[in-house]
Coordinates of C-alpha atoms in Angstrom, one line a residue:
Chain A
X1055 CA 0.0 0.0 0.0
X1056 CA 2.0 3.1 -0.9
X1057 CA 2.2 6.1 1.7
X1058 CA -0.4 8.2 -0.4
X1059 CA -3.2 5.4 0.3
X1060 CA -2.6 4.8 3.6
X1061 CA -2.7 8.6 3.9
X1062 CA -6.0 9.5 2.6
X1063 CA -7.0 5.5 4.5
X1064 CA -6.0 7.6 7.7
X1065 CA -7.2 10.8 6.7
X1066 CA -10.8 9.2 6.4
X1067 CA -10.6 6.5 9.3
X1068 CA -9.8 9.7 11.3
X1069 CA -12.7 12.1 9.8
X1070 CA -15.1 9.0 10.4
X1071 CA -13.8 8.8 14.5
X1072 CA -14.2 12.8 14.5
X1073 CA -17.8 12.1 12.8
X1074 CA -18.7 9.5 15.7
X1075 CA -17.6 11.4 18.5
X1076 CA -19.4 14.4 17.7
X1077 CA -22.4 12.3 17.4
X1078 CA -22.1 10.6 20.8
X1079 CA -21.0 14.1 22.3
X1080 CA -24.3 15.8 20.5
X1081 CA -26.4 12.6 22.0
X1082 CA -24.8 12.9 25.8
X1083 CA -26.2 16.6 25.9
X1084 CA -29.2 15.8 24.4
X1085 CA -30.5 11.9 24.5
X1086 CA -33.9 12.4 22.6
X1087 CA -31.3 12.4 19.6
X1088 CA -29.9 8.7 20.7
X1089 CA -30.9 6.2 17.7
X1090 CA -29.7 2.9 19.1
X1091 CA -30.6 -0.8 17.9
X1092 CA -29.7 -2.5 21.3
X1093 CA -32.6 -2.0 24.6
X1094 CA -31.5 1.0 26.5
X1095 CA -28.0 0.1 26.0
X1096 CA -26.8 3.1 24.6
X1097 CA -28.9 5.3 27.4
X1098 CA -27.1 3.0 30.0
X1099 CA -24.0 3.6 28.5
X1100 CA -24.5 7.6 28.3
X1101 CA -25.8 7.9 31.4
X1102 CA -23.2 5.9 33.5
X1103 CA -20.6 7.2 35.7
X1104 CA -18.3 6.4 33.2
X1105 CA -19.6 8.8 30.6
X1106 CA -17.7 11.5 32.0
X1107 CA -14.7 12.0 33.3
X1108 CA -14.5 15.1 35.4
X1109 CA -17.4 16.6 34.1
X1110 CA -16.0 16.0 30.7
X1111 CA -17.6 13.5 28.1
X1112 CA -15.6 11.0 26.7
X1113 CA -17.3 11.3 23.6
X1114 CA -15.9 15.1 23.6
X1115 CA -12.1 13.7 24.6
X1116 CA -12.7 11.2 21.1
X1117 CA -13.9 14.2 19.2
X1118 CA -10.7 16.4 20.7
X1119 CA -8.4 13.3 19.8
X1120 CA -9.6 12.4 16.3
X1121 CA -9.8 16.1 15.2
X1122 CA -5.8 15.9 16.6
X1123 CA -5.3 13.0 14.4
X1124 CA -6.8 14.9 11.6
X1125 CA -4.8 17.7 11.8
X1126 CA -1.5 16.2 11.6
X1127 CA -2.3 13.8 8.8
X1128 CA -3.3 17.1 6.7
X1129 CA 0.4 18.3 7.7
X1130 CA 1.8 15.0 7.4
X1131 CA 6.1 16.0 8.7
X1132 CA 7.6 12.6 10.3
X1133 CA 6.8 14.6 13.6
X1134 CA 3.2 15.1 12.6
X1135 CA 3.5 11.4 11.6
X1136 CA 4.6 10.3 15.6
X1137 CA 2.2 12.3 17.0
X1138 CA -0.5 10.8 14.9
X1139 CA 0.2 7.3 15.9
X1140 CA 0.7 8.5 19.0
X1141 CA -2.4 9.9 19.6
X1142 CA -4.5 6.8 18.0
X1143 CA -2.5 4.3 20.0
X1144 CA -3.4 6.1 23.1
X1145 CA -6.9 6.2 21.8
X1146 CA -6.9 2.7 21.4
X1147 CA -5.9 1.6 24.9
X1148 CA -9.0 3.8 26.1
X1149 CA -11.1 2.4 23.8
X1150 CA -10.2 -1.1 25.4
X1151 CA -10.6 0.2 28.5
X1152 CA -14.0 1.4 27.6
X1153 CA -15.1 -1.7 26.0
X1154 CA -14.1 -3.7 28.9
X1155 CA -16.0 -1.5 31.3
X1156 CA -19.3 -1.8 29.1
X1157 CA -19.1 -5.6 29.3
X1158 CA -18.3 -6.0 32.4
X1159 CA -19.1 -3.2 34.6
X1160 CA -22.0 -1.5 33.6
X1161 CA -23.3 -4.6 31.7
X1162 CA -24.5 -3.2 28.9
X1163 CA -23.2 -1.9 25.4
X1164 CA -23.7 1.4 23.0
X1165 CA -23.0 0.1 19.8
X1166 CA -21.8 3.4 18.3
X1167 CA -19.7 2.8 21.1
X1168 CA -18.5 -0.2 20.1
X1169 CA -18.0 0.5 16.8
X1170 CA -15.6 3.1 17.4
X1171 CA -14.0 0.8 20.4
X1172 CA -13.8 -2.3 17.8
X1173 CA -13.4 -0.4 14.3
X1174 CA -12.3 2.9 13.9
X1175 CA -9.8 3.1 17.4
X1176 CA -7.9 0.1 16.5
X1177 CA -8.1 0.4 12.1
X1178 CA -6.7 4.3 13.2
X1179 CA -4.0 2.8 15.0
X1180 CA -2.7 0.2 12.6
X1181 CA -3.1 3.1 9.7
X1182 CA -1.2 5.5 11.4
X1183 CA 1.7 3.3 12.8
X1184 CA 2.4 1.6 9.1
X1185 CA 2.5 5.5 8.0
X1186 CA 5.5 5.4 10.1
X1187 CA 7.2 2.8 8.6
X1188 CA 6.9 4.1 4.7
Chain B
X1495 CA 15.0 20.2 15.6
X1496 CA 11.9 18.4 13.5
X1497 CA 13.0 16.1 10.8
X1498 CA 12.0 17.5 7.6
X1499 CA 9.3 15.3 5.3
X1500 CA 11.0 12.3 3.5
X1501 CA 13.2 12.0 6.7
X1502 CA 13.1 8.8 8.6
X1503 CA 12.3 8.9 12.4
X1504 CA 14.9 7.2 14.5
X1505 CA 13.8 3.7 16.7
X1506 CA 14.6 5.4 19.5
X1507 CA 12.8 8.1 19.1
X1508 CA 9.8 6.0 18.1
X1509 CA 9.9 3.4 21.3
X1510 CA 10.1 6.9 23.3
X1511 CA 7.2 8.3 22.1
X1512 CA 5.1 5.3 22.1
X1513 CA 6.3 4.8 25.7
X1514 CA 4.8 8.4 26.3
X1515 CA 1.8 7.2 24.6
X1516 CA 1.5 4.1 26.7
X1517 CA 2.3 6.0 29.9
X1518 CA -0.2 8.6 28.9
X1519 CA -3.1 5.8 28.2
X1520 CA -2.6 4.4 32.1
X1521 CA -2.8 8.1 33.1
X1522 CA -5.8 8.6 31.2
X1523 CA -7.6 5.0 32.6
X1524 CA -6.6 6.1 36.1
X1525 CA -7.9 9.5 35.9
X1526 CA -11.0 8.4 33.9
X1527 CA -11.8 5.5 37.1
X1528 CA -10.9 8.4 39.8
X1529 CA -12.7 11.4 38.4
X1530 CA -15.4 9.4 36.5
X1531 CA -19.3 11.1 36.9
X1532 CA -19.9 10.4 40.4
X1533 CA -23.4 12.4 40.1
X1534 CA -24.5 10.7 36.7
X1535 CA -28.3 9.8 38.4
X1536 CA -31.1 10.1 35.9
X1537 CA -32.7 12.5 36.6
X1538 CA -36.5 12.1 37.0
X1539 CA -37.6 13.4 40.3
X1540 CA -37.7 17.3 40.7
X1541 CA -36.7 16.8 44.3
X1542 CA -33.2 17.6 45.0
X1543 CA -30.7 13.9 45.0
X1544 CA -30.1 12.9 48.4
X1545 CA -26.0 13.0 48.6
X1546 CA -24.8 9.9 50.2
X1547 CA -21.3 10.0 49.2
X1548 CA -18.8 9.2 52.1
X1549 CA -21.8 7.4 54.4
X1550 CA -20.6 4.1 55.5
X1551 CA -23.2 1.5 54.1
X1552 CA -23.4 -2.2 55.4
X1553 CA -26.2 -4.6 53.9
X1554 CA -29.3 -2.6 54.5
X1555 CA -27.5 -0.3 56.8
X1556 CA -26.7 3.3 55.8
X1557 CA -24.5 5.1 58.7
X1558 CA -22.3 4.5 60.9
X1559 CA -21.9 1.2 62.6
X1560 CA -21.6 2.9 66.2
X1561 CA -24.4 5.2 66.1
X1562 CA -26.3 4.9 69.1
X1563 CA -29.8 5.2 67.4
X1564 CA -31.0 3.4 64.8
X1565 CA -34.0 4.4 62.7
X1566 CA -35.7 1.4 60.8
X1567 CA -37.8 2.1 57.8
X1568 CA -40.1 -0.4 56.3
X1569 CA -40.6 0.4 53.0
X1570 CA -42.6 -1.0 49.6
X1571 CA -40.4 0.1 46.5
X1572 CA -43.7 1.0 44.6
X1573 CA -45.0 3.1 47.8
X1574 CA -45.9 6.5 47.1
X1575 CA -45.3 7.4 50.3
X1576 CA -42.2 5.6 50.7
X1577 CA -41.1 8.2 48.2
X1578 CA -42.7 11.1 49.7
X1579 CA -40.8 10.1 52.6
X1580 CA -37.6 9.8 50.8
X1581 CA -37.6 13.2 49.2
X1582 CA -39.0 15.0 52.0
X1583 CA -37.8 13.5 55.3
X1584 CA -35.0 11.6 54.3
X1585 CA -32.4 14.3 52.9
X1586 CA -32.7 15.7 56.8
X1587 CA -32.2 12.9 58.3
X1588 CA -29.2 12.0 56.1
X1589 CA -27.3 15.6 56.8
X1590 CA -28.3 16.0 60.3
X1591 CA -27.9 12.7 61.7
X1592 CA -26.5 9.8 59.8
X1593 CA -23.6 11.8 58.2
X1594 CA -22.9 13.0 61.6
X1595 CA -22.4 9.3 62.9
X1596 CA -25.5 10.2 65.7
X1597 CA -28.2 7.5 64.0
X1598 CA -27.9 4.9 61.6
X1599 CA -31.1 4.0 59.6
X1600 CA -31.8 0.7 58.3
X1601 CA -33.9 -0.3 55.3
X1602 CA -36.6 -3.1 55.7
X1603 CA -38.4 -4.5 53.1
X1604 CA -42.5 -5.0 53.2
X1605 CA -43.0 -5.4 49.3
X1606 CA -46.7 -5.9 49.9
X1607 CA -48.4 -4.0 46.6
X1608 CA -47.2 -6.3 43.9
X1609 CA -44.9 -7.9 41.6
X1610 CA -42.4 -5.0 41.4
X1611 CA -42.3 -4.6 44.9
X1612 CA -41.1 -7.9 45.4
X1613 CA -38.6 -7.5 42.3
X1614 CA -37.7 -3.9 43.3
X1615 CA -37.1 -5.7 46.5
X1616 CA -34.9 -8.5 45.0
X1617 CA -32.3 -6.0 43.2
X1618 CA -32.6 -3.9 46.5
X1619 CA -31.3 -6.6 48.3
X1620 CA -28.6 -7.7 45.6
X1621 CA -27.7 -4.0 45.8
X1622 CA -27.0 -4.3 50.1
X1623 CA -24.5 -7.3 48.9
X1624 CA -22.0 -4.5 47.5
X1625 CA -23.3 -2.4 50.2
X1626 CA -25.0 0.2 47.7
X1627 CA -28.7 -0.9 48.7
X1628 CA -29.7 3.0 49.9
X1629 CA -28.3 4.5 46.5
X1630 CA -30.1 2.0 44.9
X1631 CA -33.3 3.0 46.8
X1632 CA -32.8 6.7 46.6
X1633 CA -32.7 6.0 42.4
X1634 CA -35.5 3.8 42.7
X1635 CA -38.0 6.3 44.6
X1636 CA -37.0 9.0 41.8
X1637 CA -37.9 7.0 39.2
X1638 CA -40.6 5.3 40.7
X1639 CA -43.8 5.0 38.3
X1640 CA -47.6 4.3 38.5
X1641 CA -48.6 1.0 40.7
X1642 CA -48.4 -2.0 39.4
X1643 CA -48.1 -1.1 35.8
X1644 CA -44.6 -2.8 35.1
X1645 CA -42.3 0.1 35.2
X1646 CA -39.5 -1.7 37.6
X1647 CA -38.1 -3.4 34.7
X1648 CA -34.7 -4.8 34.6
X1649 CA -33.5 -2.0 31.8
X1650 CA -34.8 0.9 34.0
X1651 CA -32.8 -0.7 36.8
X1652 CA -29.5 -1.5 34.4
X1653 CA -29.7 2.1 33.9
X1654 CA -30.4 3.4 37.2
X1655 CA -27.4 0.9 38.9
X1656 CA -24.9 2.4 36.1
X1657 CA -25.5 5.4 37.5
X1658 CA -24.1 4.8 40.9
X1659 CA -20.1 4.8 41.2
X1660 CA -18.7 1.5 42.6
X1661 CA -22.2 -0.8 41.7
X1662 CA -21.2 -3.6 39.3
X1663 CA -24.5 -3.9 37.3
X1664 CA -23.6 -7.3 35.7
X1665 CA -23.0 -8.7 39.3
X1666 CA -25.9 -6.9 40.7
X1667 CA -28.5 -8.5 37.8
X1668 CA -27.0 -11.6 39.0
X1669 CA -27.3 -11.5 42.2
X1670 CA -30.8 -10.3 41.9
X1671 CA -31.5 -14.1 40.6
X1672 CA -29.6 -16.2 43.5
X1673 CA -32.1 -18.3 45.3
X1674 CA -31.5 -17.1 49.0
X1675 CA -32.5 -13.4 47.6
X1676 CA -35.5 -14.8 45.6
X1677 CA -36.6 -16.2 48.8
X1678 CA -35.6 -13.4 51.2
X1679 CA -37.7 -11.1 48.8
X1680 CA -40.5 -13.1 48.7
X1681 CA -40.8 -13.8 52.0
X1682 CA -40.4 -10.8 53.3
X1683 CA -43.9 -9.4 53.0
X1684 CA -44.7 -12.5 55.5
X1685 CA -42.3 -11.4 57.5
X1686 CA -43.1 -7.8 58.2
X1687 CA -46.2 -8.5 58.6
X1688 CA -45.8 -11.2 61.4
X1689 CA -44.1 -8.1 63.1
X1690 CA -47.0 -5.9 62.8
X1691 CA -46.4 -4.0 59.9
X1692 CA -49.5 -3.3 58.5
X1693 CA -48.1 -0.5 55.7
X1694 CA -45.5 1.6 54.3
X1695 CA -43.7 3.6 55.1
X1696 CA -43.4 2.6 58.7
X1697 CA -40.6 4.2 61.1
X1698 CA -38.9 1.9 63.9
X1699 CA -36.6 4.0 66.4
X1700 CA -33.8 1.4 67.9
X1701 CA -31.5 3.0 71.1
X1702 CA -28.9 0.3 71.4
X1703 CA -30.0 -3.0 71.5
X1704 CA -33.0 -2.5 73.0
X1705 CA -36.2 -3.3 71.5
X1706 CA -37.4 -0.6 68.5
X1707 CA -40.7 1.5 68.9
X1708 CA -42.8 2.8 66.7
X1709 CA -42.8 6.5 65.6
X1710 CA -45.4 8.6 63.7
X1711 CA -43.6 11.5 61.9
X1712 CA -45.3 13.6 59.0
X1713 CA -42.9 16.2 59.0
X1714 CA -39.2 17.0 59.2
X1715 CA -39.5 19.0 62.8
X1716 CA -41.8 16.0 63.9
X1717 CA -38.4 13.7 62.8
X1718 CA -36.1 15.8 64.4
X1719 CA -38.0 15.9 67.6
X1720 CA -38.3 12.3 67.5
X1721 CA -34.5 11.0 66.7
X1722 CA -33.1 14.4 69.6
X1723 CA -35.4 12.1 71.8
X1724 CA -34.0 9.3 70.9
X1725 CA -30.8 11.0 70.9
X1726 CA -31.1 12.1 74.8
X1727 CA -32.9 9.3 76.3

């Protein structure tokens, strides 16, 4: 895959993150918005303790982070490149973290949630630490 | 200085940075388990939430364990005035005497109305197991719906128990189904009313170990007045 693909791959993977987590911020200020498939799940999952951290919504950290990741794929220097993998990596270990906690703490799952925590955090990562290698 | 494009990052610099990222990840979990929403509640009730951060909670027990008085409440999870009780008298007795360590008030079930009092009953219960029955309750009465009509379902209380810090919902659902809380529930109504308890919400005053008597209270000076009794005698 030549650097150019894997560029615009990363470029969308992170536009589609920054999409998601403006969606689930948008939805944790306002739930009537929520469209979810699963019972309550994603309600559960907004409305838990976990939803925030210090008064802040995780959703808005993903936004802040995928916007991040954005940005530095637009300027692309080997610099821009690191801090690009570096972000999504960290990313991805919170995105574990969150999964874990849906399944096994507050029992229940938000499956825009999940996608994001399954999909976008972990494709993200791989995308942006093979840009590194090229 | 910043490479320029084209140039190559060295492996050093690469392990360093994703050693910053992985340091910074743990940071993040930590922060996100200690900081984490600790007044996420739905909010359904108008009545202001009754704070019970810091309380020392034991089964059914909210306070602490060497208060001299004891206030016991029998209550029915779909009683109205269980939940009168709770968002009028309740929040008093919580900052002037429990969180003070003078009485400790105890939680006794008399699910007498119907099916979700017994179920509301059951979770309650499975809630006293991680010692988070009386945040449990408190979410319950807030959210509390029309009689009989099926509104204690198990996604309402998935929602409400995500809600309180330190509750582990999947172990709380499961709990809910063991056999000695099934039973415990269900006989409970029996049980109360074998002690005289003829309705809801009824208030017990224990001093010690002596034997509990019955107080009437319909206001918050009428509790006061009776728990400083208790209090002096």
């Amino acid at each position: 895959m030549s650097d150019r693909a894997l560029r615009i791959a990363a470029g969308a993977v992170a536009l589609a993150g920054a999409a998601l987590a403006a969606y689930l911020t948008w939805v944790h200020y306002d739930e009537s918005l929520l469209v979810c498939v699963a019972g309550g799940g994603c309600e559960t999952v907004q409305r838990s303790a976990y939803a925030e951290i210090a008064g802040v919504p995780v959703a808005l950290l993903g936004l802040i982070a995928y916007s991040s990741v954005l940005g530095l794929v637009a300027w692309d220097t080997p610099m821009a490149r690191l801090g690009a993998s570096m972000i999504a990596f960290l990313g991805l270990a919170f995105s574990l973290y969150l999964l874990v906690v849906q399944l096994f703490v507050i029992d229940a799952v938000c499956t825009w949630c999940v996608v994001n925590d399954v999909v976008v955090a972990p494709l993200l990562a791989v995308l942006t630490a093979l840009r590194l290698r090229t | 200085m910043n490479p320029r494009p084209g140039e190559r990052l060295s492996r050093r610099t690469v392990v360093i940075a994703f050693g910053i990222a992985l340091a910074a990840a743990v940071v993040l979990v930590v922060a996100a388990l200690l900081l984490r929403n600790d007044s996420s509640t739905p909010a359904a009730s108008a009545a202001a939430v009754v704070d019970l951060k810091g309380i020392p909670q034991s089964g059914s027990v909210l306070g602490s364990p060497s208060a001299k008085v004891t206030l016991i409440e029998y209550a029915d999870p779909q009683c109205p005035g269980c939940r009168l009780y709770m968002e009028t008298i309740f929040p008093t007795v919580v900052d002037e005497y429990v969180r003070p360590g003078k009485v400790a008030t105890e939680f006794r079930g008399f699910p007498f109305i119907g099916e979700d009092s017994v179920t509301g009953y059951r979770y309650l219960l499975a809630a006293g197991m991680q010692d988070k029955l009386w945040n449990l309750a408190v979410a319950f009465y807030r959210n509390q719906g029309d009689e009989n009509s099926g509104w204690l379902t198990e996604d309402l209380v998935r929602r409400l128990a995500a809600g309180i810090p330190g509750l582990n919902v999947r172990r709380l659902l499961s709990d809910a189904q063991r056999a000695d809380i099934v039973a415990q529930a269900s006989s409970a109504g029996a049980k109360a009313a074998a002690a005289g308890i003829t309705g809801t919400p009824t208030l017990l005053v224990k001093i010690g170990d002596s034997a509990p008597y019955l107080i009437h209270v319909a206001s918050v000076d009428q509790m006061r007045a009776a728990l400083d009794d208790a209090l002096s005698g």
